[in-house]
CSV table of N, CA and C in Angstrom, one decimal:
chain,number,residue,atom,x,y,z
E,672,MET,N,-8.1,-28.2,-24.4
E,672,MET,CA,-7.2,-27.5,-24.6
E,672,MET,C,-7.0,-26.6,-23.3
E,673,SER,N,-5.7,-26.2,-22.7
E,673,SER,CA,-6.0,-25.6,-21.5
E,673,SER,C,-5.1,-24.4,-21.8
E,674,VAL,N,-5.2,-23.3,-21.3
E,674,VAL,CA,-4.7,-22.0,-21.7
E,674,VAL,C,-3.9,-21.4,-19.8
E,675,VAL,N,-2.8,-21.3,-19.9
E,675,VAL,CA,-2.2,-21.1,-18.6
E,675,VAL,C,-1.8,-19.6,-18.8
E,676,LYS,N,-2.3,-18.7,-17.9
E,676,LYS,CA,-2.3,-17.4,-18.1
E,676,LYS,C,-1.2,-16.9,-16.9
E,677,THR,N,0.2,-15.9,-17.7
E,677,THR,CA,1.1,-15.5,-16.7
E,677,THR,C,0.5,-14.1,-15.9
E,678,VAL,N,1.1,-13.6,-14.7
E,678,VAL,CA,0.7,-12.5,-13.9
E,678,VAL,C,0.9,-11.3,-14.8
E,679,ASP,N,1.5,-11.4,-16.0
E,679,ASP,CA,1.8,-10.4,-16.8
E,679,ASP,C,0.5,-10.2,-18.0
E,680,SER,N,0.2,-11.3,-18.0
E,680,SER,CA,-0.9,-11.4,-19.0
E,680,SER,C,-2.4,-11.1,-18.6
E,681,LEU,N,-2.6,-11.1,-17.1
E,681,LEU,CA,-3.5,-10.6,-16.7
E,681,LEU,C,-3.5,-9.1,-16.2
E,682,PRO,N,-4.7,-8.3,-16.2
E,682,PRO,CA,-4.8,-6.8,-15.9
E,682,PRO,C,-4.6,-6.6,-14.7
E,683,LEU,N,-3.7,-5.3,-14.9
E,683,LEU,CA,-3.2,-4.9,-13.4
E,683,LEU,C,-4.6,-4.2,-13.0
E,684,VAL,N,-4.6,-4.6,-11.8
E,684,VAL,CA,-5.2,-4.0,-10.4
E,684,VAL,C,-4.9,-3.0,-9.5
E,685,SER,N,-4.9,-1.8,-9.4
E,685,SER,CA,-4.8,-0.9,-8.5
E,685,SER,C,-5.5,-0.8,-7.4
E,686,VAL,N,-4.7,-0.8,-6.1
E,686,VAL,CA,-5.2,-0.9,-4.8
E,686,VAL,C,-4.8,0.3,-4.1
E,687,ILE,N,-5.5,1.3,-3.9
E,687,ILE,CA,-5.2,2.6,-3.4
E,687,ILE,C,-5.7,2.6,-1.9
E,688,ILE,N,-4.6,3.0,-0.7
E,688,ILE,CA,-4.8,2.6,0.6
E,688,ILE,C,-4.3,4.0,1.1
E,689,PRO,N,-6.0,5.0,1.3
E,689,PRO,CA,-5.2,6.6,2.4
E,689,PRO,C,-5.2,5.8,3.5
E,690,ALA,N,-4.2,6.6,4.0
E,690,ALA,CA,-3.6,6.1,5.1
E,690,ALA,C,-3.0,7.6,6.4
E,691,TYR,N,-4.0,7.9,7.1
E,691,TYR,CA,-3.8,9.1,7.9
E,691,TYR,C,-3.8,8.4,9.4
E,692,ASN,N,-2.4,9.2,10.5
E,692,ASN,CA,-2.2,7.9,11.6
E,692,ASN,C,-2.9,6.4,11.9
E,693,THR,N,-2.5,5.7,10.5
E,693,THR,CA,-3.1,4.5,11.0
E,693,THR,C,-1.8,3.1,11.1
E,694,GLU,N,-0.9,3.6,12.2
E,694,GLU,CA,-0.1,2.8,12.5
E,694,GLU,C,-0.3,1.4,12.8
E,695,GLN,N,-1.3,1.3,13.8
E,695,GLN,CA,-2.1,0.0,14.3
E,695,GLN,C,-2.7,-1.1,13.5
E,696,PHE,N,-2.8,-0.5,12.0
E,696,PHE,CA,-3.7,-0.8,11.3
E,696,PHE,C,-3.2,-1.3,9.9
E,697,ILE,N,-2.3,-0.6,9.5
E,697,ILE,CA,-1.6,-0.4,8.1
E,697,ILE,C,-0.9,-1.4,7.9
E,698,GLU,N,-0.1,-2.6,8.7
E,698,GLU,CA,0.3,-3.5,8.7
E,698,GLU,C,-0.2,-4.7,8.1
E,699,ILE,N,-1.6,-5.0,8.8
E,699,ILE,CA,-2.7,-6.0,8.9
E,699,ILE,C,-3.0,-5.2,7.4
E,700,THR,N,-3.5,-4.4,7.1
E,700,THR,CA,-4.1,-4.2,5.9
E,700,THR,C,-3.2,-4.4,4.4
E,701,LEU,N,-1.8,-4.3,4.7
E,701,LEU,CA,-0.9,-4.7,3.5
E,701,LEU,C,-0.8,-5.8,3.7
E,702,GLN,N,-1.1,-6.9,4.5
E,702,GLN,CA,-0.8,-8.1,4.5
E,702,GLN,C,-2.1,-8.9,3.9
E,703,PHE,N,-2.9,-8.5,3.9
E,703,PHE,CA,-4.4,-9.0,3.8
E,703,PHE,C,-4.2,-8.4,2.0
E,704,VAL,N,-4.2,-7.3,1.7
E,704,VAL,CA,-4.0,-7.0,0.0
E,704,VAL,C,-2.9,-7.9,-0.6
E,705,LEU,N,-1.9,-8.0,-0.2
E,705,LEU,CA,-0.7,-8.5,-0.5
E,705,LEU,C,-1.5,-10.5,-0.6
E,706,SER,N,-1.9,-10.8,0.4
E,706,SER,CA,-2.4,-12.2,0.6
E,706,SER,C,-3.4,-12.6,-0.5
E,707,GLN,N,-3.8,-11.9,-1.4
E,707,GLN,CA,-4.8,-12.2,-2.1
E,707,GLN,C,-4.6,-13.0,-3.3
E,708,THR,N,-5.4,-14.0,-4.0
E,708,THR,CA,-4.8,-14.8,-5.1
E,708,THR,C,-4.6,-14.3,-6.2
E,709,TYR,N,-5.4,-13.1,-6.4
E,709,TYR,CA,-4.8,-12.3,-7.6
E,709,TYR,C,-3.7,-11.8,-7.9
E,710,LYS,N,-2.5,-11.6,-8.4
E,710,LYS,CA,-1.2,-11.2,-8.3
E,710,LYS,C,-0.3,-10.5,-8.7
E,711,ASN,N,-1.6,-10.0,-10.0
E,711,ASN,CA,-1.2,-8.4,-10.5
E,711,ASN,C,-1.3,-7.5,-10.2
E,712,LEU,N,-1.0,-6.8,-9.0
E,712,LEU,CA,-1.2,-5.7,-8.4
E,712,LEU,C,-0.2,-4.8,-7.9
E,713,GLU,N,-1.0,-3.6,-8.1
E,713,GLU,CA,0.1,-2.7,-7.6
E,713,GLU,C,-0.6,-1.9,-6.3
E,714,VAL,N,0.0,-1.8,-5.3
E,714,VAL,CA,-0.4,-1.4,-4.0
E,714,VAL,C,0.5,0.2,-4.0
E,715,ILE,N,-1.1,1.3,-3.6
E,715,ILE,CA,-0.7,2.6,-3.5
E,715,ILE,C,-0.8,3.1,-2.3
E,716,VAL,N,-0.5,3.2,-1.2
E,716,VAL,CA,-0.4,3.6,0.0
E,716,VAL,C,-0.2,5.4,0.0
E,717,VAL,N,-1.2,6.2,0.2
E,717,VAL,CA,-1.0,7.4,0.4
E,717,VAL,C,-1.5,8.1,1.7
E,718,ASP,N,0.1,8.3,2.5
E,718,ASP,CA,0.2,8.9,3.5
E,718,ASP,C,0.1,10.1,3.9
E,719,ASP,N,-1.1,10.4,4.3
E,719,ASP,CA,-1.6,12.3,4.6
E,719,ASP,C,-0.8,12.9,5.4
E,720,GLY,N,0.4,12.8,5.7
E,720,GLY,CA,1.1,13.6,7.0
E,720,GLY,C,0.6,12.6,8.1
E,721,SER,N,0.7,11.6,8.3
E,721,SER,CA,0.7,11.1,9.5
E,721,SER,C,1.6,11.5,10.7
E,722,GLN,N,0.7,11.7,11.7
E,722,GLN,CA,1.7,12.3,13.1
E,722,GLN,C,2.1,11.0,13.9
E,723,ASP,N,1.7,9.6,13.4
E,723,ASP,CA,2.2,8.7,14.5
E,723,ASP,C,3.0,7.8,13.6
E,724,ARG,N,3.2,6.8,13.7
E,724,ARG,CA,4.6,5.9,13.2
E,724,ARG,C,4.0,5.5,11.8
E,725,THR,N,3.1,5.7,11.5
E,725,THR,CA,2.7,5.0,10.0
E,725,THR,C,3.8,4.6,8.9
E,726,ALA,N,4.3,5.8,8.8
E,726,ALA,CA,5.3,5.9,7.7
E,726,ALA,C,6.8,4.9,8.0
E,727,GLU,N,6.7,4.9,9.1
E,727,GLU,CA,7.9,3.8,9.9
E,727,GLU,C,7.4,2.4,9.6
E,728,ARG,N,6.0,2.0,9.9
E,728,ARG,CA,5.3,0.9,9.8
E,728,ARG,C,5.6,0.5,8.3
E,729,LEU,N,5.7,1.3,7.3
E,729,LEU,CA,5.8,1.0,5.9
E,729,LEU,C,7.0,1.2,5.4
E,730,SER,N,7.8,1.5,6.0
E,730,SER,CA,9.4,1.2,5.5
E,730,SER,C,9.9,-0.2,6.3
E,731,GLU,N,9.2,-0.4,7.2
E,731,GLU,CA,9.5,-1.7,7.7
E,731,GLU,C,9.2,-2.8,6.9
E,732,LYS,N,8.2,-2.5,5.7
E,732,LYS,CA,7.5,-3.3,4.8
E,732,LYS,C,8.2,-3.0,3.4
E,733,SER,N,9.1,-2.1,3.6
E,733,SER,CA,10.0,-2.0,2.1
E,733,SER,C,10.1,-3.0,1.3
E,734,HIS,N,10.6,-4.2,1.7
E,734,HIS,CA,10.9,-5.4,0.9
E,734,HIS,C,10.1,-5.7,0.2
E,735,LEU,N,8.4,-5.0,0.4
E,735,LEU,CA,7.3,-5.5,-0.3
E,735,LEU,C,7.0,-4.4,-1.2
E,736,LEU,N,7.3,-3.4,-0.8
E,736,LEU,CA,6.7,-1.9,-1.5
E,736,LEU,C,8.1,-1.5,-2.3
E,737,HIS,N,7.6,-0.2,-3.4
E,737,HIS,CA,8.6,0.4,-3.7
E,737,HIS,C,8.0,1.7,-3.5
E,738,PRO,N,8.7,2.4,-2.4
E,738,PRO,CA,8.4,3.8,-2.6
E,738,PRO,C,8.4,5.0,-3.6
E,739,SER,N,7.5,5.8,-3.7
E,739,SER,CA,7.8,6.7,-4.3
E,739,SER,C,7.0,7.9,-3.7
E,740,PRO,N,7.8,8.6,-2.7
E,740,PRO,CA,7.1,9.7,-2.2
E,740,PRO,C,6.6,11.0,-3.0
E,741,LEU,N,5.9,11.4,-2.5
E,741,LEU,CA,5.3,12.8,-3.1
E,741,LEU,C,5.7,14.0,-2.7
E,742,ASN,N,5.4,15.0,-3.0
E,742,ASN,CA,5.5,16.0,-2.2
E,742,ASN,C,5.2,15.9,-0.7
E,743,PRO,N,5.6,17.1,0.3
E,743,PRO,CA,5.4,17.0,1.5
E,743,PRO,C,3.8,17.8,1.7
E,744,PRO,N,3.6,17.0,3.0
E,744,PRO,CA,1.9,17.2,2.9
E,744,PRO,C,1.8,18.8,3.1
E,745,ILE,N,0.7,19.3,2.6
E,745,ILE,CA,0.4,20.8,2.7
E,745,ILE,C,-0.6,20.9,4.0
E,746,LEU,N,0.0,21.6,5.0
E,746,LEU,CA,-0.6,22.3,6.1
E,746,LEU,C,-1.2,23.4,6.1
E,747,GLY,N,-1.9,23.8,6.8
E,747,GLY,CA,-2.9,25.0,6.5
E,747,GLY,C,-4.1,24.9,7.1
E,748,ASP,N,-4.8,26.2,6.9
E,748,ASP,CA,-6.1,26.3,7.0
E,748,ASP,C,-6.9,26.4,5.5
E,749,PHE,N,-7.9,25.5,5.5
E,749,PHE,CA,-8.6,25.4,4.0
E,749,PHE,C,-10.2,25.8,4.3
């Protein structure tokens, strides 16, 4: 007897990617995560107010992602 599991029947795995000025690495990072054999994934990229083109690189991959923007970054002295 064989049991076939669908993606929906597998546990959801969350992959959280912190990003700050990661323009040159974010695309390869996303490709690596999305190429995994395990498919029931949610990928959360937290861009902490990058000053480079990280956000643009992410928007170029918008067909793979469902953006959920959070509040604007908090800038100031801590």
